[in-house]
mmCIF file of C-alpha atoms in Angstrom:
data_model
loop_
_atom_site.group_PDB
_atom_site.id
_atom_site.type_symbol
_atom_site.label_atom_id
_atom_site.label_comp_id
_atom_site.label_asym_id
_atom_site.label_seq_id
_atom_site.Cartn_x
_atom_site.Cartn_y
_atom_site.Cartn_z
ATOM 1 C CA MET A 1 68.515 91.580 136.861
ATOM 2 C CA ALA A 2 71.018 93.597 134.855
ATOM 3 C CA ASN A 3 74.599 92.365 134.746
ATOM 4 C CA PRO A 4 76.882 95.084 136.197
ATOM 5 C CA TYR A 5 79.802 93.992 134.039
ATOM 6 C CA TYR A 6 78.242 94.213 130.561
ATOM 7 C CA THR A 7 76.341 96.900 128.682
ATOM 8 C CA VAL A 8 74.468 96.020 125.497
ATOM 9 C CA HIS A 9 73.822 98.499 122.659
ATOM 10 C CA GLN A 10 71.880 97.677 119.496
ATOM 11 C CA ILE A 11 73.536 98.624 116.194
ATOM 12 C CA ASP A 12 70.774 97.377 113.899
ATOM 13 C CA ALA A 13 68.030 94.756 113.938
ATOM 14 C CA HIS A 14 70.508 91.868 113.945
ATOM 15 C CA THR A 15 73.763 93.331 115.305
ATOM 16 C CA TRP A 16 74.736 94.364 118.836
ATOM 17 C CA HIS A 17 77.727 95.940 120.565
ATOM 18 C CA ILE A 18 78.562 94.728 124.070
ATOM 19 C CA GLU A 19 80.989 96.618 126.300
ATOM 20 C CA ASP A 20 82.501 95.038 129.393
ATOM 21 C CA TYR A 21 83.561 96.702 132.639
ATOM 22 C CA PHE A 22 87.117 97.173 131.299
ATOM 23 C CA HIS A 23 85.792 98.915 128.132
ATOM 24 C CA ASP A 24 86.548 95.953 125.889
ATOM 25 C CA TYR A 25 84.125 95.615 122.978
ATOM 26 C CA MET A 26 82.373 92.515 121.707
ATOM 27 C CA TYR A 27 79.840 92.171 118.904
ATOM 28 C CA VAL A 28 76.894 89.860 118.312
ATOM 29 C CA VAL A 29 76.254 89.281 114.599
ATOM 30 C CA GLU A 30 73.023 87.376 114.044
ATOM 31 C CA GLY A 31 72.138 85.348 110.982
ATOM 32 C CA GLY A 32 69.161 83.181 110.203
ATOM 33 C CA SER A 33 70.587 79.977 111.697
ATOM 34 C CA GLN A 34 73.262 81.061 114.172
ATOM 35 C CA ALA A 35 74.896 84.102 115.724
ATOM 36 C CA ALA A 36 78.584 84.954 115.998
ATOM 37 C CA VAL A 37 80.057 86.518 119.119
ATOM 38 C CA ILE A 38 83.118 88.426 117.964
ATOM 39 C CA ASP A 39 85.594 88.383 120.873
ATOM 40 C CA THR A 40 84.709 87.734 124.519
ATOM 41 C CA GLY A 41 86.452 90.432 126.541
ATOM 42 C CA MET A 42 88.438 89.992 129.732
ATOM 43 C CA GLY A 43 86.386 87.103 131.123
ATOM 44 C CA LEU A 44 83.978 88.760 133.527
ATOM 45 C CA PRO A 45 81.050 86.468 134.393
ATOM 46 C CA GLY A 46 77.779 86.638 132.505
ATOM 47 C CA LEU A 47 78.722 87.326 128.899
ATOM 48 C CA LYS A 48 76.750 84.399 127.493
ATOM 49 C CA ALA A 49 73.641 85.516 129.371
ATOM 50 C CA ALA A 50 74.081 89.032 127.979
ATOM 51 C CA VAL A 51 74.344 87.615 124.456
ATOM 52 C CA GLN A 52 71.307 85.384 124.968
ATOM 53 C CA SER A 53 69.307 88.408 126.078
ATOM 54 C CA VAL A 54 69.395 89.631 122.460
ATOM 55 C CA THR A 55 69.405 86.445 120.377
ATOM 56 C CA ASP A 56 68.082 82.911 120.677
ATOM 57 C CA ARG A 57 70.279 81.579 117.859
ATOM 58 C CA PRO A 58 72.967 78.931 118.493
ATOM 59 C CA LEU A 59 76.234 80.723 119.234
ATOM 60 C CA ILE A 60 79.774 80.541 117.919
ATOM 61 C CA VAL A 61 82.731 82.656 119.067
ATOM 62 C CA LEU A 62 85.049 84.271 116.522
ATOM 63 C CA ASN A 63 88.258 85.631 118.045
ATOM 64 C CA THR A 64 90.154 88.397 116.269
ATOM 65 C CA HIS A 65 93.323 87.428 118.145
ATOM 66 C CA GLY A 66 94.523 85.662 121.281
ATOM 67 C CA HIS A 67 95.014 88.442 123.836
ATOM 68 C CA LEU A 68 93.484 88.161 127.296
ATOM 69 C CA ASP A 69 91.016 91.025 126.772
ATOM 70 C CA HIS A 70 89.529 89.383 123.675
ATOM 71 C CA THR A 71 89.305 85.711 124.665
ATOM 72 C CA GLY A 72 88.584 85.764 128.404
ATOM 73 C CA ALA A 73 84.990 84.468 128.331
ATOM 74 C CA ASN A 74 85.554 81.877 125.606
ATOM 75 C CA GLY A 75 84.918 79.160 128.182
ATOM 76 C CA GLU A 76 81.255 80.189 128.491
ATOM 77 C CA PHE A 77 80.606 79.024 124.922
ATOM 78 C CA ASP A 78 80.623 75.683 123.110
ATOM 79 C CA GLU A 79 82.229 76.613 119.794
ATOM 80 C CA VAL A 80 85.310 78.844 119.502
ATOM 81 C CA TYR A 81 87.122 79.791 116.277
ATOM 82 C CA ILE A 82 90.498 81.511 115.981
ATOM 83 C CA ASN A 83 93.476 81.631 113.650
ATOM 84 C CA LEU A 84 95.143 78.474 114.961
ATOM 85 C CA THR A 85 98.603 80.012 114.835
ATOM 86 C CA ASP A 86 97.295 82.449 117.497
ATOM 87 C CA GLU A 87 95.874 79.604 119.585
ATOM 88 C CA ALA A 88 99.041 79.233 121.684
ATOM 89 C CA LEU A 89 98.852 82.929 122.566
ATOM 90 C CA MET A 90 95.201 82.497 123.587
ATOM 91 C CA HIS A 91 96.055 79.608 125.895
ATOM 92 C CA LYS A 92 98.982 81.513 127.403
ATOM 93 C CA HIS A 93 96.796 84.532 128.153
ATOM 94 C CA SER A 94 94.115 82.273 129.631
ATOM 95 C CA SER A 95 96.449 80.392 131.952
ATOM 96 C CA GLU A 96 96.398 80.873 135.705
ATOM 97 C CA ALA A 97 100.145 81.503 135.711
ATOM 98 C CA TYR A 98 99.791 84.427 133.300
ATOM 99 C CA ARG A 99 96.602 85.910 134.690
ATOM 100 C CA LYS A 100 97.535 85.805 138.372
ATOM 101 C CA VAL A 101 100.231 88.344 137.488
ATOM 102 C CA SER A 102 98.581 90.306 134.667
ATOM 103 C CA ILE A 103 95.056 90.726 136.093
ATOM 104 C CA PRO A 104 96.079 92.362 139.416
ATOM 105 C CA ALA A 105 98.644 94.500 137.576
ATOM 106 C CA PHE A 106 96.078 95.631 135.018
ATOM 107 C CA MET A 107 93.516 96.401 137.715
ATOM 108 C CA GLU A 108 96.060 98.466 139.632
ATOM 109 C CA GLU A 109 97.107 100.345 136.487
ATOM 110 C CA THR A 110 93.489 101.191 135.614
ATOM 111 C CA GLY A 111 92.313 101.805 139.174
ATOM 112 C CA THR A 112 89.698 99.052 138.833
ATOM 113 C CA LYS A 113 88.170 97.536 141.966
ATOM 114 C CA LEU A 114 86.122 94.344 141.835
ATOM 115 C CA PRO A 115 84.774 91.900 144.434
ATOM 116 C CA ALA A 116 87.291 89.226 145.422
ATOM 117 C CA ASP A 117 85.241 86.416 143.878
ATOM 118 C CA VAL A 118 85.040 88.223 140.541
ATOM 119 C CA THR A 119 88.776 88.921 140.552
ATOM 120 C CA ASP A 120 89.343 85.249 141.306
ATOM 121 C CA ARG A 121 87.127 84.322 138.338
ATOM 122 C CA LEU A 122 89.221 86.551 136.068
ATOM 123 C CA ILE A 123 92.332 84.641 137.155
ATOM 124 C CA HIS A 124 90.862 81.132 137.146
ATOM 125 C CA LEU A 125 88.925 80.882 133.889
ATOM 126 C CA PRO A 126 86.696 77.940 132.970
ATOM 127 C CA ASP A 127 88.203 75.509 130.484
ATOM 128 C CA PHE A 128 87.870 76.417 126.834
ATOM 129 C CA PRO A 129 85.918 74.153 124.501
ATOM 130 C CA LYS A 130 87.386 72.635 121.354
ATOM 131 C CA VAL A 131 88.963 75.301 119.171
ATOM 132 C CA HIS A 132 88.333 75.388 115.423
ATOM 133 C CA PRO A 133 90.538 77.025 112.767
ATOM 134 C CA LEU A 134 89.964 80.243 110.877
ATOM 135 C CA THR A 135 91.908 80.969 107.704
ATOM 136 C CA ASP A 136 92.376 83.955 105.426
ATOM 137 C CA GLY A 137 89.516 84.237 102.944
ATOM 138 C CA GLN A 138 87.255 81.783 104.776
ATOM 139 C CA ILE A 139 83.526 82.547 104.571
ATOM 140 C CA ILE A 140 81.377 81.927 107.649
ATOM 141 C CA ASP A 141 77.708 81.395 106.854
ATOM 142 C CA LEU A 142 75.470 82.425 109.758
ATOM 143 C CA GLY A 143 72.351 81.575 107.753
ATOM 144 C CA GLY A 144 71.972 84.099 104.948
ATOM 145 C CA ARG A 145 74.463 86.451 106.566
ATOM 146 C CA PHE A 146 78.114 85.966 105.700
ATOM 147 C CA LEU A 147 81.360 87.003 107.385
ATOM 148 C CA LYS A 148 84.621 86.935 105.451
ATOM 149 C CA VAL A 149 87.788 86.243 107.419
ATOM 150 C CA ILE A 150 90.731 88.499 106.501
ATOM 151 C CA ALA A 151 94.205 87.914 107.931
ATOM 152 C CA VAL A 152 95.961 91.137 108.938
ATOM 153 C CA PRO A 153 99.286 90.528 110.732
ATOM 154 C CA GLY A 154 100.227 93.461 112.940
ATOM 155 C CA HIS A 155 98.935 93.788 116.495
ATOM 156 C CA THR A 156 99.618 90.066 116.666
ATOM 157 C CA LYS A 157 101.223 88.022 113.938
ATOM 158 C CA ASP A 158 97.932 86.247 113.330
ATOM 159 C CA SER A 159 95.296 88.950 113.847
ATOM 160 C CA LEU A 160 92.039 88.628 111.924
ATOM 161 C CA VAL A 161 89.186 90.958 110.986
ATOM 162 C CA PHE A 162 85.675 90.004 109.879
ATOM 163 C CA LEU A 163 83.895 91.591 106.917
ATOM 164 C CA ASP A 164 80.108 91.698 106.614
ATOM 165 C CA GLU A 165 80.038 92.951 103.031
ATOM 166 C CA ALA A 166 76.248 92.999 102.654
ATOM 167 C CA GLY A 167 75.920 95.058 105.836
ATOM 168 C CA GLY A 168 78.883 97.329 105.062
ATOM 169 C CA MET A 169 80.497 96.424 108.390
ATOM 170 C CA LEU A 170 84.052 95.503 109.355
ATOM 171 C CA PHE A 171 84.793 94.103 112.813
ATOM 172 C CA SER A 172 88.443 94.991 113.295
ATOM 173 C CA GLY A 173 89.525 93.878 116.768
ATOM 174 C CA ASP A 174 92.722 95.749 117.635
ATOM 175 C CA MET A 175 93.911 96.252 114.063
ATOM 176 C CA MET A 176 91.957 99.438 113.360
ATOM 177 C CA CYS A 177 90.719 101.969 115.886
ATOM 178 C CA THR A 178 91.036 105.561 117.010
ATOM 179 C CA MET A 179 93.816 106.689 119.353
ATOM 180 C CA GLY A 180 96.415 104.021 118.616
ATOM 181 C CA ILE A 181 97.406 100.529 117.523
ATOM 182 C CA MET A 182 99.932 98.625 119.602
ATOM 183 C CA LEU A 183 102.863 96.895 117.890
ATOM 184 C CA ASN A 184 105.095 96.581 120.936
ATOM 185 C CA PHE A 185 104.357 93.014 122.034
ATOM 186 C CA GLU A 186 106.559 89.986 121.532
ATOM 187 C CA GLU A 187 103.801 88.606 119.320
ATOM 188 C CA SER A 188 103.466 91.797 117.249
ATOM 189 C CA THR A 189 104.860 92.172 113.752
ATOM 190 C CA ASP A 190 107.210 94.907 112.649
ATOM 191 C CA VAL A 191 105.831 98.211 111.359
ATOM 192 C CA SER A 192 106.430 97.348 107.690
ATOM 193 C CA THR A 193 104.288 94.229 107.990
ATOM 194 C CA PHE A 194 101.564 96.242 109.707
ATOM 195 C CA ILE A 195 101.566 98.766 106.846
ATOM 196 C CA ALA A 196 101.265 95.943 104.304
ATOM 197 C CA SER A 197 98.300 94.524 106.217
ATOM 198 C CA ILE A 198 96.446 97.837 106.238
ATOM 199 C CA GLU A 199 97.182 98.318 102.536
ATOM 200 C CA LYS A 200 95.704 94.850 101.919
ATOM 201 C CA LEU A 201 92.696 95.684 104.075
ATOM 202 C CA LYS A 202 92.157 98.930 102.189
ATOM 203 C CA GLN A 203 92.342 97.196 98.821
ATOM 204 C CA GLU A 204 89.945 94.407 99.824
ATOM 205 C CA THR A 205 87.370 96.366 101.804
ATOM 206 C CA GLN A 206 87.397 100.140 101.326
ATOM 207 C CA ASP A 207 84.605 100.130 98.730
ATOM 208 C CA LYS A 208 82.606 97.573 100.729
ATOM 209 C CA VAL A 209 82.679 99.075 104.218
ATOM 210 C CA GLU A 210 80.582 101.921 105.583
ATOM 211 C CA ASN A 211 81.494 101.500 109.245
ATOM 212 C CA ILE A 212 84.353 99.880 111.156
ATOM 213 C CA TYR A 213 83.645 98.420 114.589
ATOM 214 C CA PRO A 214 86.878 98.098 116.610
ATOM 215 C CA GLY A 215 87.688 96.382 119.887
ATOM 216 C CA HIS A 216 88.161 99.616 121.834
ATOM 217 C CA HIS A 217 87.589 103.377 121.816
ATOM 218 C CA VAL A 218 85.257 105.214 119.408
ATOM 219 C CA ILE A 219 82.662 103.298 117.384
ATOM 220 C CA PRO A 220 81.941 103.272 114.568
ATOM 221 C CA ILE A 221 84.824 104.745 112.603
ATOM 222 C CA SER A 222 85.327 105.234 108.876
ATOM 223 C CA THR A 223 87.756 103.773 106.364
ATOM 224 C CA GLU A 224 89.664 107.075 106.353
ATOM 225 C CA TYR A 225 91.676 105.499 109.163
ATOM 226 C CA TYR A 226 93.289 103.136 106.651
ATOM 227 C CA ASP A 227 95.182 106.008 105.043
ATOM 228 C CA LYS A 228 95.873 107.603 108.418
ATOM 229 C CA TYR A 229 97.631 104.499 109.723
ATOM 230 C CA ILE A 230 99.471 103.801 106.471
ATOM 231 C CA ALA A 231 100.855 107.365 106.540
ATOM 232 C CA CYS A 232 101.652 107.126 110.245
ATOM 233 C CA GLY A 233 103.592 103.911 109.709
ATOM 234 C CA HIS A 234 105.687 105.386 106.909
ATOM 235 C CA LYS A 235 106.443 108.488 108.980
ATOM 236 C CA LEU A 236 107.544 106.309 111.889
ATOM 237 C CA LEU A 237 109.886 104.292 109.684
ATOM 238 C CA LYS A 238 111.383 107.458 108.230
ATOM 239 C CA ASP A 239 111.956 109.274 111.516
ATOM 240 C CA SER A 240 110.842 108.229 115.000
ATOM 241 C CA THR A 241 111.978 111.507 116.578
ATOM 242 C CA GLY A 242 109.381 112.703 119.027
ATOM 243 C CA SER A 243 108.304 109.252 120.159
ATOM 244 C CA VAL A 244 107.590 109.125 123.875
ATOM 245 C CA VAL A 245 108.319 106.321 126.315
ATOM 246 C CA GLU A 246 105.316 104.797 128.057
ATOM 247 C CA HIS A 247 105.147 102.353 130.925
ATOM 248 C CA GLY A 248 102.407 99.727 130.964
ATOM 249 C CA THR A 249 101.367 96.449 132.514
ATOM 250 C CA PHE A 250 103.137 94.600 129.730
ATOM 251 C CA GLY A 251 106.412 96.525 129.785
ATOM 252 C CA ASP A 252 107.904 99.748 128.453
ATOM 253 C CA PHE A 253 107.515 100.866 124.858
ATOM 254 C CA TYR A 254 107.602 103.894 122.552
ATOM 255 C CA ARG A 255 104.557 105.717 121.203
ATOM 256 C CA PHE A 256 104.717 107.651 117.945
ATOM 257 C CA HIS A 257 101.931 110.216 117.587
ATOM 258 C CA ASP A 258 100.614 111.457 114.259
ATOM 259 C CA ALA A 259 97.678 113.869 114.521
ATOM 260 C CA ASP A 260 94.852 111.992 116.292
ATOM 261 C CA ILE A 261 96.356 108.483 116.086
ATOM 262 C CA SER A 262 99.504 106.694 117.215
ATOM 263 C CA LEU A 263 101.541 103.536 116.829
ATOM 264 C CA THR A 264 103.458 101.878 119.639
ATOM 265 C CA PHE A 265 106.659 99.947 119.050
ATOM 266 C CA VAL A 266 109.845 98.615 120.527
ATOM 267 C CA GLU A 267 113.218 98.640 118.822
ATOM 268 C CA SER A 268 112.704 95.168 117.345
ATOM 269 C CA THR A 269 109.459 96.177 115.610
ATOM 270 C CA ARG A 270 110.590 99.518 114.153
ATOM 271 C CA LYS A 271 111.605 98.194 110.758
#
């Protein structure tokens, strides 16, 4: 029986894209000895079963960052890896106290309706397993397929992306996507730090990446977005005139548009 909360799309023979009901993206990257699940969405039930429908390899979870829409189903798995300085954020966003406020607010904002038991599951997550560290430059061997961990402070201070150099793939979480990147959270860096991270990412990966697979919106995208966001950041620092105020579940913020992309910020991060 198909799971109504997850849709699975095959990218190639050993890579899959999974989209949850809230349009959060996860990826299954299969090697010869194990498979990595990159991010786990909001926490809707059945993610592990969806992953096991495409691979029989032992599973590890690699989190790009600690936000609730990227770590929600971590508790379905035995091995979870994250930048440990983002671990506190992950636990905060997984707590009942946080989610009993944020989940109903998010559902109201998006017009999402779910059965009461599923909503309750989103608020009361299963306990997470032991968490293991990820560090900048670390290489994860999935059995003949390798993922390089790259630290890119911006969306959160400890955001990570994962490079599959042999496959020409970058899994970017919320640090590279179409539409916009959000820098308005308490845990976000300032715009200058974000620019430096994208410049680092460009230098390390542009000649090695054919396709970028983000956590939301259009997939795949190209490395031309590196230059787009670097330029957007510099324009924002020079003159934020034209920024619009937006109201969201997580507070009010400004959005600076530049052609087909945008950056969000608050006063403390526009520097």
